[in-house]
Amino acid sequence: MKKISLGKTGITSDKNGFGALPIQRISFEDAERIILRAIEGGITYFDTARFYTDSEQKLGRALAGRRHEVTIATKTMCKTTEEFWTQLNQSLTDLRTDYIDIYQFHNPDFCPRPGDGTGLYEAMLDAKKQGKILHIGITNHRLPVAEEAVDSGLYETLQFPFSYLAAPQDLALAEKCAQSGMGFIAMKALSGGLINRADVAYAFCDQYDYVLPIWGIQKMSELEEFLECRKNPPAYDEEMQAFVASERAQLSGDFCRGCGYCMPCPAGIKINDCARMSLLIRRAPVEIYMNKEYQAEMQKIKGCLHCDSCRQKCPYGLDTPALLEKNLLDYEEVLAGKAL
């Protein structure tokens, strides 16, 4: 089986990483069955986050007694050093482990550095010295922050959106990581649910020896598709290339990466959530996004000023106002009872 080395970390994995965000939607029992089947099928890399409600708890329960067989990566959205230590210690407790292989800053709006006044990077170094984490990573949706992280030389891994819908600058970023000896982890390798052919998604990423894709999995059937790809790697042939070209033409305009580069909105719309709401309600626990708070946020779309500020700022060229309207229509239909 083809293996990938994550930069200079010494961590190796095959081309299937298990993304544990979607297991928030299923029971502890179902999550455990899927996770244990993943290990049986040869998957060793598991990605989660403190922000993913009970995902860490589910992983911890399933991996109890199997810790030595796997790599665990999790994330913190801390803003202060106090939050850093609280979240790290809670993650260790929930994951039932005394160390985390890769601990990542979770989509910060800046690149934490030593001496920047926040103390966050120094906390990472201290946690590493204590043996609570082994490697320091960062995840991001913002290309400028991601590029700064690579250039800084401070991080051992970068997690960034990457799939067959990737823009040229995304591909260049992954290559830059490889040249810098930095591990590159592909988040949203299924584009938040837009991509639904596992064989094509796998074959595209398999072209890049330095890319570790994370597949968000919540069903056994989804897992089995990627395990089959592991056993019998599909070739990225002419048929697949033609399919990808068609998919890019049809889907690229619908893929909001949630980077927040378009913010703030003059009308107060939380664009980085609202413009991808159709994906969020299908990949995370739906009740999270159906409360009155989110309903009010979605209703703000009706007050769009059509100032075009968001469209001009989008680094991926999305027609954001149209995308917001499309997501609002779908959201209201789901509220009215449309099946997901």
mmCIF file of C-alpha atoms in Angstrom:
data_model
loop_
_atom_site.group_PDB
_atom_site.id
_atom_site.type_symbol
_atom_site.label_atom_id
_atom_site.label_comp_id
_atom_site.label_asym_id
_atom_site.label_seq_id
_atom_site.Cartn_x
_atom_site.Cartn_y
_atom_site.Cartn_z
ATOM 1 C CA MET A 1 0.000 0.000 0.000
ATOM 2 C CA LYS A 2 1.223 3.471 -0.843
ATOM 3 C CA LYS A 3 2.416 5.384 2.211
ATOM 4 C CA ILE A 4 2.849 9.104 2.791
ATOM 5 C CA SER A 5 5.314 10.748 5.162
ATOM 6 C CA LEU A 6 4.085 13.932 6.817
ATOM 7 C CA GLY A 7 7.024 16.210 6.210
ATOM 8 C CA LYS A 8 9.703 15.886 8.861
ATOM 9 C CA THR A 9 7.386 14.590 11.593
ATOM 10 C CA GLY A 10 8.327 10.954 11.064
ATOM 11 C CA ILE A 11 4.602 10.135 10.890
ATOM 12 C CA THR A 12 3.567 7.851 8.047
ATOM 13 C CA SER A 13 0.086 6.979 6.852
ATOM 14 C CA ASP A 14 -1.544 5.478 3.834
ATOM 15 C CA LYS A 15 -3.605 7.762 1.597
ATOM 16 C CA ASN A 16 -6.689 7.509 3.805
ATOM 17 C CA GLY A 17 -7.029 9.798 6.793
ATOM 18 C CA PHE A 18 -10.166 9.487 8.921
ATOM 19 C CA GLY A 19 -11.967 12.808 9.382
ATOM 20 C CA ALA A 20 -14.019 12.603 12.574
ATOM 21 C CA LEU A 21 -16.143 15.736 12.235
ATOM 22 C CA PRO A 22 -19.178 13.862 10.786
ATOM 23 C CA ILE A 23 -19.286 11.237 13.540
ATOM 24 C CA GLN A 24 -20.901 13.926 15.683
ATOM 25 C CA ARG A 25 -24.100 12.929 13.897
ATOM 26 C CA ILE A 26 -24.107 9.270 14.925
ATOM 27 C CA SER A 27 -24.294 7.318 18.166
ATOM 28 C CA PHE A 28 -21.300 6.269 20.250
ATOM 29 C CA GLU A 29 -21.966 2.654 19.305
ATOM 30 C CA ASP A 30 -22.091 3.340 15.552
ATOM 31 C CA ALA A 31 -19.020 5.570 15.756
ATOM 32 C CA GLU A 32 -17.077 2.838 17.558
ATOM 33 C CA ARG A 33 -18.003 0.250 14.941
ATOM 34 C CA ILE A 34 -16.874 2.511 12.108
ATOM 35 C CA ILE A 35 -13.618 3.527 13.802
ATOM 36 C CA LEU A 36 -12.662 -0.058 14.649
ATOM 37 C CA ARG A 37 -13.447 -1.130 11.091
ATOM 38 C CA ALA A 38 -11.217 1.700 9.857
ATOM 39 C CA ILE A 39 -8.305 0.404 11.937
ATOM 40 C CA GLU A 40 -8.977 -3.153 10.764
ATOM 41 C CA GLY A 41 -8.908 -1.830 7.184
ATOM 42 C CA GLY A 42 -5.503 -0.207 7.658
ATOM 43 C CA ILE A 43 -6.380 3.407 8.500
ATOM 44 C CA THR A 44 -4.084 4.809 11.176
ATOM 45 C CA TYR A 45 -4.546 8.601 10.978
ATOM 46 C CA PHE A 46 -7.497 10.117 12.843
ATOM 47 C CA ASP A 47 -8.344 13.825 12.765
ATOM 48 C CA THR A 48 -10.709 15.568 15.156
ATOM 49 C CA ALA A 49 -11.061 18.869 17.057
ATOM 50 C CA ARG A 50 -12.174 20.204 20.430
ATOM 51 C CA PHE A 51 -14.815 22.194 18.524
ATOM 52 C CA TYR A 52 -16.429 19.024 17.090
ATOM 53 C CA THR A 53 -18.795 18.510 20.076
ATOM 54 C CA ASP A 54 -18.473 14.846 21.162
ATOM 55 C CA SER A 55 -16.134 13.689 18.380
ATOM 56 C CA GLU A 56 -13.097 13.443 20.672
ATOM 57 C CA GLN A 57 -15.099 11.432 23.203
ATOM 58 C CA LYS A 58 -16.204 8.990 20.518
ATOM 59 C CA LEU A 59 -12.673 8.563 19.241
ATOM 60 C CA GLY A 60 -11.366 8.105 22.777
ATOM 61 C CA ARG A 61 -13.882 5.397 23.528
ATOM 62 C CA ALA A 62 -13.201 3.533 20.280
ATOM 63 C CA LEU A 63 -9.415 3.836 20.458
ATOM 64 C CA ALA A 64 -9.076 2.749 24.072
ATOM 65 C CA GLY A 65 -6.543 -0.063 24.011
ATOM 66 C CA ARG A 66 -5.556 0.716 20.411
ATOM 67 C CA ARG A 67 -3.716 3.998 21.051
ATOM 68 C CA HIS A 68 -0.318 2.582 20.074
ATOM 69 C CA GLU A 69 -1.663 1.672 16.613
ATOM 70 C CA VAL A 70 -2.817 5.122 15.522
ATOM 71 C CA THR A 71 -1.913 8.755 15.011
ATOM 72 C CA ILE A 72 -4.294 11.258 16.606
ATOM 73 C CA ALA A 73 -4.490 14.876 15.464
ATOM 74 C CA THR A 74 -6.771 17.355 17.133
ATOM 75 C CA LYS A 75 -7.182 21.136 17.223
ATOM 76 C CA THR A 76 -7.747 24.097 19.500
ATOM 77 C CA MET A 77 -9.579 27.336 18.753
ATOM 78 C CA CYS A 78 -8.106 28.977 21.857
ATOM 79 C CA LYS A 79 -7.684 32.734 21.986
ATOM 80 C CA THR A 80 -5.735 32.873 25.256
ATOM 81 C CA THR A 81 -3.140 30.723 27.012
ATOM 82 C CA GLU A 82 -5.707 29.880 29.672
ATOM 83 C CA GLU A 83 -8.035 28.508 26.988
ATOM 84 C CA PHE A 84 -5.096 26.666 25.426
ATOM 85 C CA TRP A 85 -4.373 24.632 28.549
ATOM 86 C CA THR A 86 -8.040 24.072 29.375
ATOM 87 C CA GLN A 87 -8.784 22.783 25.884
ATOM 88 C CA LEU A 88 -5.633 20.680 25.632
ATOM 89 C CA ASN A 89 -6.242 18.963 28.951
ATOM 90 C CA GLN A 90 -9.897 18.329 28.078
ATOM 91 C CA SER A 91 -8.872 16.859 24.726
ATOM 92 C CA LEU A 92 -6.416 14.528 26.459
ATOM 93 C CA THR A 93 -9.164 13.440 28.848
ATOM 94 C CA ASP A 94 -11.785 12.895 26.145
ATOM 95 C CA LEU A 95 -9.350 11.092 23.847
ATOM 96 C CA ARG A 96 -8.224 8.891 26.766
ATOM 97 C CA THR A 97 -4.564 9.478 26.040
ATOM 98 C CA ASP A 98 -1.633 11.214 27.668
ATOM 99 C CA TYR A 99 -0.293 12.694 24.433
ATOM 100 C CA ILE A 100 -1.533 14.031 21.095
ATOM 101 C CA ASP A 101 0.543 13.324 18.006
ATOM 102 C CA ILE A 102 -0.284 16.565 16.180
ATOM 103 C CA TYR A 103 -1.850 19.506 18.002
ATOM 104 C CA GLN A 104 -3.055 22.219 15.671
ATOM 105 C CA PHE A 105 -4.233 25.798 15.929
ATOM 106 C CA HIS A 106 -7.732 25.557 14.455
ATOM 107 C CA ASN A 107 -8.231 28.113 11.646
ATOM 108 C CA PRO A 108 -6.829 31.194 13.441
ATOM 109 C CA ASP A 109 -7.181 34.547 11.679
ATOM 110 C CA PHE A 110 -3.455 35.145 12.120
ATOM 111 C CA CYS A 111 -0.314 33.035 12.252
ATOM 112 C CA PRO A 112 0.710 32.587 15.918
ATOM 113 C CA ARG A 113 4.410 33.293 16.444
ATOM 114 C CA PRO A 114 6.779 33.531 19.379
ATOM 115 C CA GLY A 115 6.761 37.020 20.811
ATOM 116 C CA ASP A 116 3.496 38.103 19.180
ATOM 117 C CA GLY A 117 2.034 38.994 22.569
ATOM 118 C CA THR A 118 -0.547 36.186 22.714
ATOM 119 C CA GLY A 119 1.684 33.555 24.281
ATOM 120 C CA LEU A 120 -0.071 30.890 22.193
ATOM 121 C CA TYR A 121 2.942 29.580 20.314
ATOM 122 C CA GLU A 122 4.974 29.564 23.523
ATOM 123 C CA ALA A 123 2.194 27.445 25.084
ATOM 124 C CA MET A 124 2.551 24.974 22.212
ATOM 125 C CA LEU A 125 6.287 24.745 22.871
ATOM 126 C CA ASP A 126 5.691 24.226 26.576
ATOM 127 C CA ALA A 127 3.122 21.483 25.905
ATOM 128 C CA LYS A 128 5.583 19.795 23.576
ATOM 129 C CA LYS A 129 8.332 20.022 26.221
ATOM 130 C CA GLN A 130 5.952 18.367 28.698
ATOM 131 C CA GLY A 131 5.266 15.542 26.249
ATOM 132 C CA LYS A 132 1.566 16.344 25.991
ATOM 133 C CA ILE A 133 1.938 16.975 22.250
ATOM 134 C CA LEU A 134 4.523 15.618 19.827
ATOM 135 C CA HIS A 135 4.174 17.931 16.839
ATOM 136 C CA ILE A 136 2.872 21.466 16.255
ATOM 137 C CA GLY A 137 0.504 22.102 13.359
ATOM 138 C CA ILE A 138 -1.907 24.697 12.056
ATOM 139 C CA THR A 139 -5.090 24.525 10.001
ATOM 140 C CA ASN A 140 -6.515 27.343 7.948
ATOM 141 C CA HIS A 141 -8.988 28.378 5.286
ATOM 142 C CA ARG A 142 -7.185 31.643 4.507
ATOM 143 C CA LEU A 143 -4.492 31.420 1.850
ATOM 144 C CA PRO A 144 -2.414 34.367 3.169
ATOM 145 C CA VAL A 145 -2.326 32.943 6.713
ATOM 146 C CA ALA A 146 -1.474 29.481 5.379
ATOM 147 C CA GLU A 147 1.367 30.843 3.259
ATOM 148 C CA GLU A 148 2.711 32.790 6.228
ATOM 149 C CA ALA A 149 2.650 29.626 8.322
ATOM 150 C CA VAL A 150 4.685 27.768 5.705
ATOM 151 C CA ASP A 151 7.169 30.617 5.332
ATOM 152 C CA SER A 152 7.569 30.953 9.110
ATOM 153 C CA GLY A 153 9.161 27.542 9.536
ATOM 154 C CA LEU A 154 7.376 27.275 12.886
ATOM 155 C CA TYR A 155 4.920 24.522 12.000
ATOM 156 C CA GLU A 156 5.438 20.878 11.175
ATOM 157 C CA THR A 157 2.112 20.397 9.394
ATOM 158 C CA LEU A 158 -0.463 22.495 7.556
ATOM 159 C CA GLN A 159 -4.067 21.442 7.038
ATOM 160 C CA PHE A 160 -5.791 23.319 4.213
ATOM 161 C CA PRO A 161 -8.736 22.724 1.822
ATOM 162 C CA PHE A 162 -7.623 20.506 -1.066
ATOM 163 C CA SER A 163 -9.610 18.373 -3.481
ATOM 164 C CA TYR A 164 -10.195 18.025 -7.208
ATOM 165 C CA LEU A 165 -12.003 21.361 -6.940
ATOM 166 C CA ALA A 166 -8.778 22.978 -5.717
ATOM 167 C CA ALA A 167 -7.736 26.278 -7.272
ATOM 168 C CA PRO A 168 -4.252 26.655 -8.788
ATOM 169 C CA GLN A 169 -3.074 28.565 -5.714
ATOM 170 C CA ASP A 170 -4.151 25.639 -3.494
ATOM 171 C CA LEU A 171 -2.097 23.208 -5.557
ATOM 172 C CA ALA A 172 0.880 25.561 -5.381
ATOM 173 C CA LEU A 173 0.534 25.801 -1.590
ATOM 174 C CA ALA A 174 0.659 22.021 -1.216
ATOM 175 C CA GLU A 175 3.782 21.851 -3.362
ATOM 176 C CA LYS A 176 5.359 24.665 -1.329
ATOM 177 C CA CYS A 177 4.797 22.617 1.820
ATOM 178 C CA ALA A 178 6.500 19.631 0.231
ATOM 179 C CA GLN A 179 9.493 21.725 -0.775
ATOM 180 C CA SER A 180 9.701 23.129 2.767
ATOM 181 C CA GLY A 181 9.608 19.704 4.402
ATOM 182 C CA MET A 182 6.231 20.463 5.951
ATOM 183 C CA GLY A 183 3.454 17.886 6.098
ATOM 184 C CA PHE A 184 0.375 18.796 4.047
ATOM 185 C CA ILE A 185 -3.001 17.485 5.217
ATOM 186 C CA ALA A 186 -5.948 17.916 2.857
ATOM 187 C CA MET A 187 -9.046 19.050 4.702
ATOM 188 C CA LYS A 188 -12.371 19.032 2.884
ATOM 189 C CA ALA A 189 -11.054 16.413 0.495
ATOM 190 C CA LEU A 190 -14.723 15.761 -0.324
ATOM 191 C CA SER A 191 -15.399 19.520 -0.523
ATOM 192 C CA GLY A 192 -17.752 19.439 2.420
ATOM 193 C CA GLY A 193 -20.031 16.917 0.727
ATOM 194 C CA LEU A 194 -20.030 18.303 -2.806
ATOM 195 C CA ILE A 195 -17.853 15.428 -4.021
ATOM 196 C CA ASN A 196 -19.626 12.058 -3.909
ATOM 197 C CA ARG A 197 -17.391 9.732 -5.937
ATOM 198 C CA ALA A 198 -14.827 8.236 -3.621
ATOM 199 C CA ASP A 199 -12.817 6.662 -6.428
ATOM 200 C CA VAL A 200 -12.268 9.976 -8.211
ATOM 201 C CA ALA A 201 -11.535 11.874 -4.992
ATOM 202 C CA TYR A 202 -8.993 9.229 -3.994
ATOM 203 C CA ALA A 203 -7.363 8.967 -7.416
ATOM 204 C CA PHE A 204 -6.958 12.741 -7.711
ATOM 205 C CA CYS A 205 -5.225 13.061 -4.336
ATOM 206 C CA ASP A 206 -3.187 9.919 -4.992
ATOM 207 C CA GLN A 207 -1.314 11.826 -7.716
ATOM 208 C CA TYR A 208 0.364 13.909 -5.020
ATOM 209 C CA ASP A 209 2.797 11.907 -2.914
ATOM 210 C CA TYR A 210 2.977 14.689 -0.325
ATOM 211 C CA VAL A 211 -0.779 15.110 0.285
ATOM 212 C CA LEU A 212 -2.636 13.237 3.040
ATOM 213 C CA PRO A 213 -6.388 13.514 2.396
ATOM 214 C CA ILE A 214 -8.832 13.504 5.303
ATOM 215 C CA TRP A 215 -12.148 11.881 4.407
ATOM 216 C CA GLY A 216 -15.082 12.980 6.544
ATOM 217 C CA ILE A 217 -16.862 9.704 7.367
ATOM 218 C CA GLN A 218 -20.160 9.061 9.127
ATOM 219 C CA LYS A 219 -21.414 5.850 7.482
ATOM 220 C CA MET A 220 -19.919 2.397 7.171
ATOM 221 C CA SER A 221 -20.702 2.433 3.455
ATOM 222 C CA GLU A 222 -18.585 5.580 3.025
ATOM 223 C CA LEU A 223 -15.698 3.984 4.866
ATOM 224 C CA GLU A 224 -15.867 0.813 2.775
ATOM 225 C CA GLU A 225 -15.546 2.838 -0.422
ATOM 226 C CA PHE A 226 -12.220 4.271 0.718
ATOM 227 C CA LEU A 227 -10.983 0.953 2.047
ATOM 228 C CA GLU A 228 -11.665 -0.498 -1.396
ATOM 229 C CA CYS A 229 -9.633 2.323 -2.927
ATOM 230 C CA ARG A 230 -6.846 1.436 -0.530
ATOM 231 C CA LYS A 231 -6.862 -2.208 -1.626
ATOM 232 C CA ASN A 232 -7.302 -1.469 -5.321
ATOM 233 C CA PRO A 233 -6.102 2.099 -6.011
ATOM 234 C CA PRO A 234 -8.063 3.530 -8.953
ATOM 235 C CA ALA A 235 -6.118 5.118 -11.786
ATOM 236 C CA TYR A 236 -6.686 8.781 -12.566
ATOM 237 C CA ASP A 237 -7.461 7.971 -16.181
ATOM 238 C CA GLU A 238 -9.005 9.961 -19.033
ATOM 239 C CA GLU A 239 -12.560 9.146 -17.933
ATOM 240 C CA MET A 240 -11.873 10.519 -14.461
ATOM 241 C CA GLN A 241 -10.142 13.591 -15.823
ATOM 242 C CA ALA A 242 -13.157 14.347 -18.007
ATOM 243 C CA PHE A 243 -15.445 13.806 -15.025
ATOM 244 C CA VAL A 244 -13.397 16.210 -12.896
ATOM 245 C CA ALA A 245 -13.486 18.842 -15.629
ATOM 246 C CA SER A 246 -17.273 18.554 -15.692
ATOM 247 C CA GLU A 247 -17.493 18.665 -11.892
ATOM 248 C CA ARG A 248 -15.332 21.772 -11.723
ATOM 249 C CA ALA A 249 -17.560 23.516 -14.226
ATOM 250 C CA GLN A 250 -20.699 22.579 -12.288
ATOM 251 C CA LEU A 251 -19.578 22.719 -8.650
ATOM 252 C CA SER A 252 -16.718 25.134 -8.167
ATOM 253 C CA GLY A 253 -19.069 28.086 -7.860
ATOM 254 C CA ASP A 254 -20.932 26.329 -5.026
ATOM 255 C CA PHE A 255 -17.972 25.589 -2.786
ATOM 256 C CA CYS A 256 -17.548 28.165 -0.042
ATOM 257 C CA ARG A 257 -14.468 27.198 1.945
ATOM 258 C CA GLY A 258 -15.608 29.207 4.972
ATOM 259 C CA CYS A 259 -12.354 31.184 5.000
ATOM 260 C CA GLY A 260 -14.033 34.398 6.157
ATOM 261 C CA TYR A 261 -11.910 36.485 3.793
ATOM 262 C CA CYS A 262 -15.115 38.255 2.683
ATOM 263 C CA MET A 263 -15.924 39.404 6.206
ATOM 264 C CA PRO A 264 -17.173 41.593 7.733
ATOM 265 C CA CYS A 265 -20.406 41.932 5.783
ATOM 266 C CA PRO A 266 -21.938 45.457 5.772
ATOM 267 C CA ALA A 267 -25.367 43.857 6.258
ATOM 268 C CA GLY A 268 -24.166 41.760 9.198
ATOM 269 C CA ILE A 269 -24.495 38.421 7.383
ATOM 270 C CA LYS A 270 -22.288 35.656 8.775
ATOM 271 C CA ILE A 271 -21.209 34.733 5.257
ATOM 272 C CA ASN A 272 -18.650 32.073 6.151
ATOM 273 C CA ASP A 273 -21.431 29.970 7.718
ATOM 274 C CA CYS A 274 -24.470 31.041 5.720
ATOM 275 C CA ALA A 275 -22.919 30.548 2.285
ATOM 276 C CA ARG A 276 -22.218 26.895 3.046
ATOM 277 C CA MET A 277 -25.235 26.110 5.210
ATOM 278 C CA SER A 278 -26.509 23.428 2.811
ATOM 279 C CA LEU A 279 -23.284 21.525 3.412
ATOM 280 C CA LEU A 280 -23.175 22.122 7.164
ATOM 281 C CA ILE A 281 -26.652 20.735 7.802
ATOM 282 C CA ARG A 282 -25.761 17.573 5.901
ATOM 283 C CA ARG A 283 -22.322 16.930 7.400
ATOM 284 C CA ALA A 284 -22.717 17.987 11.045
ATOM 285 C CA PRO A 285 -25.519 17.494 13.572
ATOM 286 C CA VAL A 286 -28.429 19.271 11.880
ATOM 287 C CA GLU A 287 -29.924 20.505 15.163
ATOM 288 C CA ILE A 288 -26.871 22.707 15.721
ATOM 289 C CA TYR A 289 -27.876 24.843 12.741
ATOM 290 C CA MET A 290 -31.640 24.796 13.148
ATOM 291 C CA ASN A 291 -31.920 26.749 16.395
ATOM 292 C CA LYS A 292 -33.396 30.224 16.558
ATOM 293 C CA GLU A 293 -29.964 31.845 16.544
ATOM 294 C CA TYR A 294 -28.999 30.311 13.202
ATOM 295 C CA GLN A 295 -32.464 30.904 11.782
ATOM 296 C CA ALA A 296 -32.005 34.588 12.571
ATOM 297 C CA GLU A 297 -28.560 34.565 10.961
ATOM 298 C CA MET A 298 -29.947 33.010 7.792
ATOM 299 C CA GLN A 299 -32.777 35.538 7.642
ATOM 300 C CA LYS A 300 -30.182 38.320 7.447
ATOM 301 C CA ILE A 301 -29.515 37.152 3.891
ATOM 302 C CA LYS A 302 -32.779 38.835 2.917
ATOM 303 C CA GLY A 303 -31.174 42.126 3.919
ATOM 304 C CA CYS A 304 -28.231 41.699 1.517
ATOM 305 C CA LEU A 305 -27.241 45.121 0.141
ATOM 306 C CA HIS A 306 -25.854 43.614 -3.086
ATOM 307 C CA CYS A 307 -22.850 45.860 -2.585
ATOM 308 C CA ASP A 308 -20.630 43.170 -4.143
ATOM 309 C CA SER A 309 -18.040 43.593 -1.386
ATOM 310 C CA CYS A 310 -18.013 39.862 -0.619
ATOM 311 C CA ARG A 311 -17.678 38.861 -4.258
ATOM 312 C CA GLN A 312 -14.772 41.258 -4.758
ATOM 313 C CA LYS A 313 -12.938 39.942 -1.690
ATOM 314 C CA CYS A 314 -13.462 36.217 -2.374
ATOM 315 C CA PRO A 315 -10.083 34.683 -3.310
ATOM 316 C CA TYR A 316 -11.920 31.882 -5.133
ATOM 317 C CA GLY A 317 -14.115 34.046 -7.375
ATOM 318 C CA LEU A 318 -17.462 32.912 -5.940
ATOM 319 C CA ASP A 319 -20.721 34.694 -6.715
ATOM 320 C CA THR A 320 -21.351 34.995 -2.999
ATOM 321 C CA PRO A 321 -24.708 36.842 -3.084
ATOM 322 C CA ALA A 322 -26.184 34.189 -5.377
ATOM 323 C CA LEU A 323 -24.723 31.444 -3.209
ATOM 324 C CA LEU A 324 -26.262 32.977 -0.091
ATOM 325 C CA GLU A 325 -29.699 33.089 -1.715
ATOM 326 C CA LYS A 326 -29.376 29.473 -2.844
ATOM 327 C CA ASN A 327 -28.446 28.343 0.669
ATOM 328 C CA LEU A 328 -31.292 30.319 2.237
ATOM 329 C CA LEU A 329 -33.840 28.694 -0.074
ATOM 330 C CA ASP A 330 -32.557 25.222 0.779
ATOM 331 C CA TYR A 331 -32.422 26.051 4.511
ATOM 332 C CA GLU A 332 -36.035 27.257 4.555
ATOM 333 C CA GLU A 333 -37.148 24.116 2.712
ATOM 334 C CA VAL A 334 -35.385 21.946 5.316
ATOM 335 C CA LEU A 335 -37.052 23.928 8.091
ATOM 336 C CA ALA A 336 -40.376 23.250 6.379
ATOM 337 C CA GLY A 337 -39.722 19.514 6.419
ATOM 338 C CA LYS A 338 -37.648 18.659 3.352
ATOM 339 C CA ALA A 339 -35.682 15.465 3.975
ATOM 340 C CA LEU A 340 -31.898 15.696 4.134
#
